[in-house]
Short mmCIF file of C-alpha atoms in Angstrom, two decimals:
data_model
loop_
_atom_site.label_atom_id
_atom_site.label_comp_id
_atom_site.label_asym_id
_atom_site.label_seq_id
_atom_site.Cartn_x
_atom_site.Cartn_y
_atom_site.Cartn_z
CA MET A 107 143.72 77.93 94.30
CA THR A 108 142.99 76.09 91.03
CA THR A 109 144.36 72.87 91.61
CA ALA A 110 141.41 70.48 91.59
CA VAL A 111 138.03 72.08 90.35
CA ALA A 112 135.56 69.76 89.53
CA PRO A 113 134.13 70.11 86.00
CA ALA A 114 130.68 71.33 86.34
CA PRO A 115 128.43 68.04 85.53
CA ALA A 116 126.21 68.30 82.66
CA LYS A 117 122.60 67.82 83.79
CA ALA A 118 119.50 66.56 81.67
CA PRO A 119 116.47 69.24 81.76
CA ALA A 120 113.99 66.62 83.34
CA ALA A 121 116.35 65.31 85.87
CA PRO A 122 114.65 64.16 89.31
CA LEU A 123 115.23 66.39 92.12
CA PHE A 124 117.75 63.97 93.96
CA GLY A 125 119.24 62.05 90.90
CA LYS A 126 122.83 60.59 90.91
CA ALA A 127 124.25 63.92 89.73
CA GLU A 128 122.76 66.00 92.54
CA LYS A 129 124.00 63.45 95.09
CA LYS A 130 127.44 63.82 93.51
CA ALA A 131 127.18 67.39 94.11
CA VAL A 132 126.64 67.27 97.56
CA LEU A 133 128.77 64.08 98.43
CA ASP A 134 131.96 65.14 96.23
CA PRO A 135 133.19 68.09 98.10
CA LEU A 136 132.87 66.12 101.34
CA TRP A 137 135.77 63.92 100.56
CA ASP A 138 137.08 63.29 96.96
CA ASN A 139 137.06 67.14 96.19
CA ASN A 140 137.13 68.80 99.43
CA PRO A 141 137.44 72.49 99.15
CA ILE A 142 140.21 73.03 102.06
CA ALA A 143 142.32 69.79 101.32
CA LEU A 144 141.99 69.43 97.52
CA GLN A 145 140.83 72.64 95.91
CA VAL A 146 142.72 74.88 98.41
CA LEU A 147 139.83 77.39 98.98
CA GLY A 148 138.57 79.05 101.76
CA ILE A 149 141.37 78.95 104.38
CA CYS A 150 141.83 82.67 104.76
CA SER A 151 139.04 83.30 107.35
CA ALA A 152 139.08 79.65 108.65
CA LEU A 153 141.70 79.11 110.81
CA ALA A 154 141.25 81.94 113.37
CA VAL A 155 137.95 80.78 114.47
CA THR A 156 139.07 77.43 115.44
CA ILE A 157 139.92 77.84 119.14
CA LYS A 158 136.78 77.20 120.72
CA LEU A 159 134.13 74.75 118.90
CA ASP A 160 131.28 76.91 119.64
CA GLN A 161 132.82 79.87 117.97
CA THR A 162 133.58 77.13 115.06
CA VAL A 163 130.07 75.76 114.61
CA LEU A 164 128.76 79.44 114.39
CA MET A 165 131.11 80.24 111.74
CA CYS A 166 130.19 77.19 109.87
CA VAL A 167 126.41 78.36 110.01
CA GLY A 168 127.30 81.51 108.80
CA VAL A 169 129.30 79.73 105.69
CA ILE A 170 126.74 77.20 104.89
CA ALA A 171 123.76 79.95 104.77
CA VAL A 172 126.07 82.33 102.82
CA LEU A 173 127.39 79.59 100.35
CA CYS A 174 123.94 78.31 99.54
CA ALA A 175 122.52 81.47 99.18
CA SER A 176 125.05 83.10 96.99
CA ASN A 177 125.24 80.04 94.58
CA THR A 178 121.53 80.20 94.14
CA ILE A 179 121.25 83.70 93.96
CA ILE A 180 124.28 84.01 91.45
CA SER A 181 122.89 81.06 89.28
CA MET A 182 119.59 82.72 88.99
CA LEU A 183 121.30 85.70 87.79
CA ARG A 184 123.90 84.11 85.64
CA ASN A 185 122.40 84.81 82.29
CA MET A 186 121.89 88.61 83.07
CA ILE A 187 125.34 89.33 84.56
CA PRO A 188 127.62 90.75 81.94
CA SER A 189 130.99 89.08 82.15
CA LYS A 190 133.32 92.09 82.59
CA ILE A 191 131.77 93.30 85.63
CA ARG A 192 130.89 89.65 87.09
CA ILE A 193 133.32 89.89 90.28
CA ILE A 194 131.81 93.07 91.20
CA VAL A 195 128.17 91.95 90.92
CA MET A 196 129.19 88.84 92.71
CA LEU A 197 131.00 90.85 95.52
CA VAL A 198 127.79 92.88 96.12
CA VAL A 199 125.38 89.77 96.34
CA ILE A 200 127.96 87.94 98.70
CA SER A 201 128.38 91.20 101.06
CA SER A 202 124.68 91.55 101.14
CA LEU A 203 124.27 88.07 102.20
CA VAL A 204 127.10 88.51 104.77
CA THR A 205 125.59 91.66 106.25
CA LEU A 206 122.49 89.72 106.77
CA VAL A 207 123.99 86.50 108.27
CA ASP A 208 126.21 89.06 110.58
CA ILE A 209 122.93 90.84 111.93
CA LEU A 210 121.10 87.38 112.40
CA LEU A 211 124.07 85.96 114.17
CA LYS A 212 124.50 89.10 116.56
CA ARG A 213 120.67 88.74 117.05
CA PHE A 214 120.69 85.22 118.28
CA ALA A 215 124.10 84.47 119.37
CA PHE A 216 125.46 87.59 120.67
CA ASP A 217 128.49 86.50 122.91
CA VAL A 218 129.80 83.95 120.48
CA ALA A 219 129.38 86.04 117.37
CA LYS A 220 131.10 89.10 119.13
CA GLY A 221 133.85 86.53 119.76
CA LEU A 222 134.28 86.21 116.20
CA SER A 223 135.27 89.69 115.78
CA VAL A 224 136.03 90.44 111.87
CA PHE A 225 135.79 86.94 110.71
CA VAL A 226 132.22 86.62 109.83
CA GLY A 227 132.46 90.10 107.58
CA LEU A 228 135.57 88.15 106.16
CA ILE A 229 133.34 85.63 104.62
CA VAL A 230 133.02 88.10 102.07
CA THR A 231 136.64 87.54 100.67
CA ASN A 232 136.52 83.79 101.25
CA CYS A 233 137.85 82.39 98.35
CA ILE A 234 135.40 79.28 98.80
CA VAL A 235 132.00 81.52 98.15
CA MET A 236 133.65 83.32 95.11
CA GLY A 237 135.38 80.15 94.03
CA ARG A 238 132.04 78.31 93.71
CA ALA A 239 130.30 81.19 92.46
CA GLU A 240 132.57 81.67 89.52
CA ALA A 241 133.55 77.74 88.90
CA PHE A 242 130.06 76.32 89.30
CA ALA A 243 127.00 78.72 89.57
CA MET A 244 127.76 80.88 86.66
CA ALA A 245 127.43 77.66 84.46
CA ASN A 246 124.60 75.76 86.42
CA LYS A 247 120.74 75.92 87.35
CA PRO A 248 119.78 77.07 90.70
CA TRP A 249 119.04 73.99 92.08
CA PRO A 250 122.35 71.91 91.55
CA SER A 251 124.15 75.12 92.46
CA PHE A 252 122.34 75.28 95.67
CA LEU A 253 123.59 71.41 96.11
CA ASP A 254 126.87 72.07 95.27
CA GLY A 255 127.00 75.30 97.67
CA LEU A 256 125.64 72.75 100.48
CA GLY A 257 128.35 70.14 99.56
CA ASN A 258 131.36 72.54 99.46
CA ALA A 259 130.30 74.02 102.52
CA LEU A 260 129.98 70.88 104.54
CA GLY A 261 133.16 70.16 103.24
CA TYR A 262 134.83 73.27 104.63
CA SER A 263 132.87 72.71 107.85
CA TRP A 264 133.95 69.36 108.87
CA ILE A 265 137.40 70.13 108.30
CA LEU A 266 137.18 73.11 110.53
CA LEU A 267 135.50 71.15 113.23
CA ALA A 268 138.03 68.62 113.12
CA VAL A 269 140.71 71.25 113.50
CA ALA A 270 138.62 72.94 116.42
CA PHE A 271 138.07 69.56 118.02
CA PHE A 272 141.88 69.12 118.45
CA ARG A 273 142.56 72.58 119.23
CA GLU A 274 140.06 72.88 122.02
CA LEU A 275 140.96 69.55 123.43
CA PHE A 276 144.47 69.75 123.74
CA GLY A 277 144.64 73.57 123.93
CA SER A 278 142.15 74.24 126.90
CA GLY A 279 140.99 70.84 127.91
CA THR A 280 137.72 71.23 127.10
CA LEU A 281 134.97 70.40 124.23
CA PHE A 282 131.83 73.18 123.73
CA GLY A 283 133.09 74.67 126.92
CA VAL A 284 132.53 71.55 128.99
CA ARG A 285 135.72 70.23 130.78
CA VAL A 286 136.80 66.92 129.42
CA ILE A 287 139.86 66.47 130.58
CA PRO A 288 139.61 66.12 134.49
CA ALA A 289 140.57 69.25 136.55
CA SER A 290 142.49 67.08 139.09
CA VAL A 291 145.14 65.75 136.66
CA TYR A 292 146.32 69.32 135.83
CA ALA A 293 149.72 70.28 137.79
CA ASP A 294 148.32 72.99 139.38
CA ALA A 295 146.22 70.29 141.23
CA GLY A 296 148.89 68.27 142.21
CA GLY A 297 148.78 66.11 138.94
CA PHE A 298 151.04 65.77 135.89
CA TYR A 299 149.25 67.49 132.99
CA PHE A 300 149.55 70.65 131.18
CA ASN A 301 147.62 72.15 128.40
CA ASN A 302 149.40 72.69 125.27
CA GLY A 303 149.69 76.25 124.83
CA LEU A 304 150.84 75.91 121.22
CA MET A 305 147.57 74.73 120.35
CA VAL A 306 145.69 78.05 120.86
CA LEU A 307 148.10 80.00 119.36
CA ALA A 308 148.58 80.56 115.34
CA PRO A 309 151.27 78.02 114.68
CA GLY A 310 149.39 75.07 116.30
CA ALA A 311 146.58 75.76 113.79
CA PHE A 312 149.11 75.78 110.86
CA LEU A 313 150.65 72.30 112.22
CA LEU A 314 147.31 70.66 112.76
CA LEU A 315 145.73 71.77 109.22
CA GLY A 316 149.11 70.39 107.80
CA VAL A 317 148.76 67.11 109.57
CA ILE A 318 144.84 66.87 108.76
CA VAL A 319 145.57 67.72 104.89
CA TRP A 320 148.16 64.92 105.05
CA VAL A 321 145.85 62.24 106.53
CA GLN A 322 143.04 63.39 104.24
CA ARG A 323 145.25 63.01 101.24
CA GLY A 324 146.96 59.85 102.51
CA ILE A 325 143.54 57.98 102.53
CA SER A 326 142.31 59.58 99.38
CA GLY A 327 145.51 58.97 97.30
CA TYR A 328 145.77 62.57 95.78
CA THR A 329 149.32 64.01 95.19
CA GLU A 330 150.52 67.14 94.05
CA SER A 331 153.15 67.04 91.19
CA HIS A 332 156.16 68.99 92.95
CA MET B 183 146.62 85.02 125.15
CA LEU B 184 144.82 85.41 121.91
CA PRO B 185 145.91 87.89 119.45
CA LEU B 186 142.40 88.80 118.79
CA ALA B 187 141.76 91.87 120.87
CA PHE B 188 144.62 94.12 119.37
CA LEU B 189 145.44 96.98 121.71
CA PRO B 190 144.90 100.13 120.08
CA ALA B 191 147.89 102.49 120.15
CA ALA B 192 147.94 104.97 122.71
CA ASP B 193 148.23 108.13 120.58
CA ASP B 194 149.17 109.64 117.50
CA SER B 195 152.80 110.49 118.50
CA ILE B 196 155.73 109.15 116.37
CA SER B 197 156.70 106.46 118.95
CA GLY B 198 153.17 105.31 119.07
CA LEU B 199 152.97 104.92 115.46
CA ILE B 200 156.21 103.15 114.96
CA SER B 201 155.26 100.90 117.69
CA LEU B 202 151.97 100.31 115.94
CA ALA B 203 153.91 99.53 112.37
CA VAL B 204 156.40 97.21 114.26
CA LYS B 205 153.45 95.55 115.64
CA ALA B 206 151.50 95.12 112.65
CA MET B 207 154.55 93.80 110.76
CA PHE B 208 156.23 91.40 113.12
CA VAL B 209 154.02 90.75 116.32
CA GLU B 210 150.70 90.47 114.78
CA ASN B 211 151.48 89.87 111.16
CA ILE B 212 148.26 89.67 109.42
CA LEU B 213 148.87 86.58 107.75
CA LEU B 214 150.91 84.39 110.57
CA ALA B 215 148.86 85.45 113.42
CA PHE B 216 145.33 86.31 111.75
CA PHE B 217 145.49 83.78 109.14
CA LEU B 218 144.36 86.51 106.48
CA GLY B 219 145.35 86.41 102.71
CA MET B 220 146.02 82.46 102.83
CA CYS B 221 144.63 81.72 99.44
CA SER B 222 146.80 83.97 97.43
CA TYR B 223 149.42 83.12 99.91
CA LEU B 224 149.30 79.52 99.27
CA ALA B 225 148.78 80.10 95.48
CA VAL B 226 151.31 82.55 94.60
CA SER B 227 154.27 81.34 97.01
CA LYS B 228 155.94 78.97 94.46
CA ARG B 229 158.48 81.41 93.20
CA VAL B 230 160.26 84.44 94.79
CA ASP B 231 159.67 86.84 91.98
CA THR B 232 156.06 86.62 91.42
CA ALA B 233 155.98 86.27 95.40
CA ILE B 234 157.73 89.85 95.43
CA GLY B 235 155.35 91.40 92.55
CA LEU B 236 152.19 90.04 94.63
CA GLY B 237 153.73 91.53 98.18
CA VAL B 238 154.45 94.93 96.34
CA ALA B 239 150.94 95.20 95.00
CA VAL B 240 149.35 94.19 98.33
CA VAL B 241 151.36 96.76 100.01
CA PHE B 242 150.43 99.43 97.51
CA VAL B 243 146.80 98.56 97.42
CA GLN B 244 146.71 98.35 101.47
CA THR B 245 147.92 101.74 101.71
CA ILE B 246 145.62 103.39 99.61
CA THR B 247 142.48 101.62 100.46
CA LEU B 248 142.80 101.95 104.65
CA PRO B 249 142.58 105.83 104.39
CA VAL B 250 139.79 105.78 102.13
CA ASN B 251 137.67 103.39 104.11
CA TRP B 252 138.87 105.36 107.30
CA ALA B 253 137.17 108.26 105.45
CA ILE B 254 133.88 106.30 104.36
CA TYR B 255 133.75 104.87 107.81
CA ASN B 256 134.05 108.17 109.81
CA TYR B 257 132.30 110.52 107.26
CA LEU B 258 129.37 108.37 106.12
CA LEU B 259 128.79 105.14 108.21
CA ARG B 260 129.51 105.63 111.86
CA PRO B 261 126.76 106.90 114.21
CA ASP B 262 126.05 110.65 113.80
CA ALA B 263 128.73 110.48 110.96
CA LEU B 264 126.45 112.34 108.50
CA SER B 265 126.07 115.69 110.95
CA TRP B 266 128.07 117.34 108.26
CA ALA B 267 125.47 117.15 105.91
CA GLY B 268 122.71 118.44 108.36
CA LEU B 269 121.29 114.87 108.99
CA PRO B 270 122.33 113.92 112.57
CA GLY B 271 121.17 110.69 114.25
CA THR B 272 121.89 108.31 111.47
CA ASP B 273 123.73 104.87 111.66
CA LEU B 274 124.83 103.43 108.49
CA ARG B 275 127.27 100.73 109.87
CA TYR B 276 125.31 97.83 108.70
CA LEU B 277 126.19 98.90 105.13
CA GLY B 278 129.67 98.84 106.06
CA LEU B 279 130.91 95.37 104.32
CA ILE B 280 129.24 96.67 100.87
CA PHE B 281 130.98 99.75 100.91
CA TYR B 282 134.42 98.39 102.05
CA ILE B 283 134.31 96.00 99.42
CA SER B 284 133.37 98.09 96.79
CA THR B 285 135.71 100.78 97.71
CA ILE B 286 138.68 98.02 97.48
CA ALA B 287 137.45 96.89 94.15
CA ALA B 288 137.27 100.15 92.81
CA MET B 289 140.52 101.19 94.35
CA VAL B 290 142.24 98.03 92.61
CA GLN B 291 140.78 98.95 89.50
CA ILE B 292 142.09 102.64 89.57
CA VAL B 293 145.72 101.24 90.85
CA GLU B 294 145.57 99.03 87.97
CA MET B 295 144.71 101.76 85.32
CA ALA B 296 147.37 104.03 86.94
CA ILE B 297 150.10 101.68 86.99
CA ASP B 298 149.39 100.77 83.53
CA LYS B 299 149.43 104.60 82.29
CA TYR B 300 152.46 105.79 84.39
CA SER B 301 154.70 102.36 84.32
CA PRO B 302 154.04 99.92 81.87
CA LYS B 303 157.09 97.74 83.07
CA LEU B 304 155.51 97.33 86.54
CA TYR B 305 152.33 96.61 85.24
CA ALA B 306 153.58 93.95 83.10
CA SER B 307 155.34 92.21 85.72
CA LEU B 308 152.25 92.58 88.33
CA GLY B 309 149.69 92.02 85.44
CA ILE B 310 147.33 89.03 86.92
CA PHE B 311 147.93 89.62 90.30
CA LEU B 312 146.43 93.26 90.63
CA PRO B 313 142.67 92.07 89.98
CA LEU B 314 143.28 89.05 92.48
CA ILE B 315 143.91 91.49 95.45
CA ALA B 316 140.57 92.73 95.40
CA VAL B 317 139.51 89.18 96.72
CA ASN B 318 142.40 89.11 99.35
CA CYS B 319 141.21 88.95 102.79
CA ALA B 320 144.11 90.71 104.06
CA ILE B 321 142.92 93.85 102.64
CA LEU B 322 139.27 93.64 103.81
CA GLY B 323 140.73 92.42 107.25
CA GLY B 324 142.77 95.43 107.50
CA SER B 325 139.79 97.85 106.86
CA LEU B 326 137.62 95.54 109.22
CA PHE B 327 140.33 95.82 112.15
CA MET B 328 140.85 99.38 111.44
CA VAL B 329 137.06 100.06 112.07
CA GLU B 330 136.94 97.71 114.93
CA ARG B 331 140.02 99.05 116.93
CA ASP B 332 139.00 102.84 116.16
CA TYR B 333 142.07 103.89 114.59
CA SER B 334 142.70 107.77 113.76
CA LEU B 335 143.89 108.58 110.24
CA PRO B 336 147.67 108.54 111.02
CA GLN B 337 147.17 105.24 112.52
CA SER B 338 145.27 103.50 109.68
CA VAL B 339 147.84 104.90 107.38
CA VAL B 340 150.60 103.44 109.69
CA PHE B 341 148.59 100.27 109.74
CA GLY B 342 148.03 100.03 106.25
CA VAL B 343 151.72 100.05 105.54
CA GLY B 344 152.89 97.89 108.36
CA SER B 345 150.18 94.98 107.77
CA GLY B 346 150.93 95.30 103.86
CA LEU B 347 154.88 94.73 104.54
CA GLY B 348 154.12 92.15 106.96
CA TRP B 349 152.26 90.03 104.57
CA MET B 350 154.69 90.92 101.75
CA LEU B 351 157.78 89.61 104.34
CA ALA B 352 155.84 86.30 104.85
CA ILE B 353 155.00 85.61 101.42
CA ILE B 354 158.48 86.12 100.10
CA SER B 355 160.24 84.28 103.09
CA MET B 356 157.63 81.14 102.14
CA ALA B 357 158.60 81.31 98.37
CA ALA B 358 162.26 81.31 99.32
CA ILE B 359 161.70 78.05 101.77
CA ARG B 360 159.22 76.56 98.97
CA GLN B 361 161.93 77.07 96.08
CA LYS B 362 164.30 74.97 98.31
CA LEU B 363 161.39 71.99 99.48
CA ARG B 364 161.19 71.19 95.79
CA THR B 365 164.33 69.25 95.64
CA ALA B 366 163.51 67.70 99.08
CA HIS B 367 162.23 64.23 99.90
CA ILE B 368 159.00 64.77 101.18
CA PRO B 369 156.19 61.94 101.59
CA ASP B 370 153.78 61.88 98.39
CA SER B 371 150.63 62.91 100.20
CA LEU B 372 152.29 65.89 102.20
CA LYS B 373 153.84 67.25 99.29
CA GLY B 374 152.10 70.77 98.32
CA LEU B 375 149.55 71.83 100.57
CA GLY B 376 150.77 69.85 103.46
CA ILE B 377 154.01 70.52 104.01
CA THR B 378 153.17 74.48 103.00
CA PHE B 379 151.06 74.41 106.05
CA ILE B 380 153.85 72.96 108.29
CA THR B 381 156.53 75.24 107.18
CA THR B 382 153.97 78.12 107.63
CA GLY B 383 153.36 76.78 111.21
CA LEU B 384 157.07 77.21 111.77
CA ILE B 385 157.36 80.50 110.13
CA ALA B 386 154.76 81.69 112.58
CA MET B 387 156.44 80.12 115.30
CA ALA B 388 159.46 81.98 114.84
CA PHE B 389 157.55 85.45 114.22
CA MET B 390 155.94 84.86 117.76
CA THR B 391 159.62 85.50 119.19
CA PHE B 392 158.71 89.06 118.29
CA SER B 393 155.71 89.44 120.76
CA GLY B 394 158.41 89.72 123.52
CA ILE B 395 159.37 93.06 122.13
CA GLN B 396 158.14 95.93 124.35
CA LEU B 397 158.14 99.64 122.63
#
């Protein structure tokens, strides 16, 4: 959980809105300091929603909204929160935001949101939100915190989308519900092809994420000590 | 095919409860089938003894918070729940998340103080893990599943114990495997997180064999 949390970059008071530090805050978590592959945050509620791409996209939208908003709000409140009760204050802020997101998702995308079941609610305990609030927003100004939230949420999203892409393609032969592997090659229709049933089950997600982490770390050159 | 639509146990009879417990522990293991509690699972599964400590603490907190959140849901939040106080027609379900997470945080605090007072030895061994449980998705997930599946009070107690034990089982077996893995030759970039995920996938596959059990 604490393997590679980035040190908070120091920022000059009159920095430009999109200076080098800001760009770094957004781009770093996409690859070099990816929240899932390197910081090991936010895996909890992530894997269960990667069976279908449309669910995954909705989940990513939820996480991006919550993470940006919570980082900004907690950063605004950072000088008012007594450090002893900060966990509870953060939890209240985050769970209010998640409640809002939950209601909005149910309003605008009811069917898909219903399919996400309890996992939208579980964004509350998604370590990525807590982790960034604790590691970054408590020590930085609102604007960099917002960018940090955005960067980390995007870093989380692309890994999730990659997992979902392979799970839906090999597990159901579709992408976003549209058939990609033609129905005529399936064994039922006289062809040779079967869907890989393992992909839609839990072990498939674990194995796939393991391989994605392996590839990401192989390219970025990060290794763990033991 | 997907384990998302957990079938509610038919009744509160003893056999129904036993089957719910077995299901929560093995067939629909909260970690291996629903991916809940992954973060602390990955962080704390490096040694068997710490894994046992965290596992015990999770079982403990899960068993206490589920009935409490059951009471909160049924007597405060659900539609018409406030009729006992003379306020019919209320529906406070949208406050659910805030209530559950506060209950969990409060319960963790109370459990921490109680253990500190009555068993300083256990407190010393659990130490840092107790506060971490407040943000363990398995605990909040348990409460949310309890609400979604409309469990009765006995069912939610049994589900709490069962899912807690299932989580403990998973983390202890993972810790045991990881201790052995330390001496294995693993490609550099697969070390740590990567191999842990792949091993977890294999454990999850093993647990899937339980899904054939009919009770």
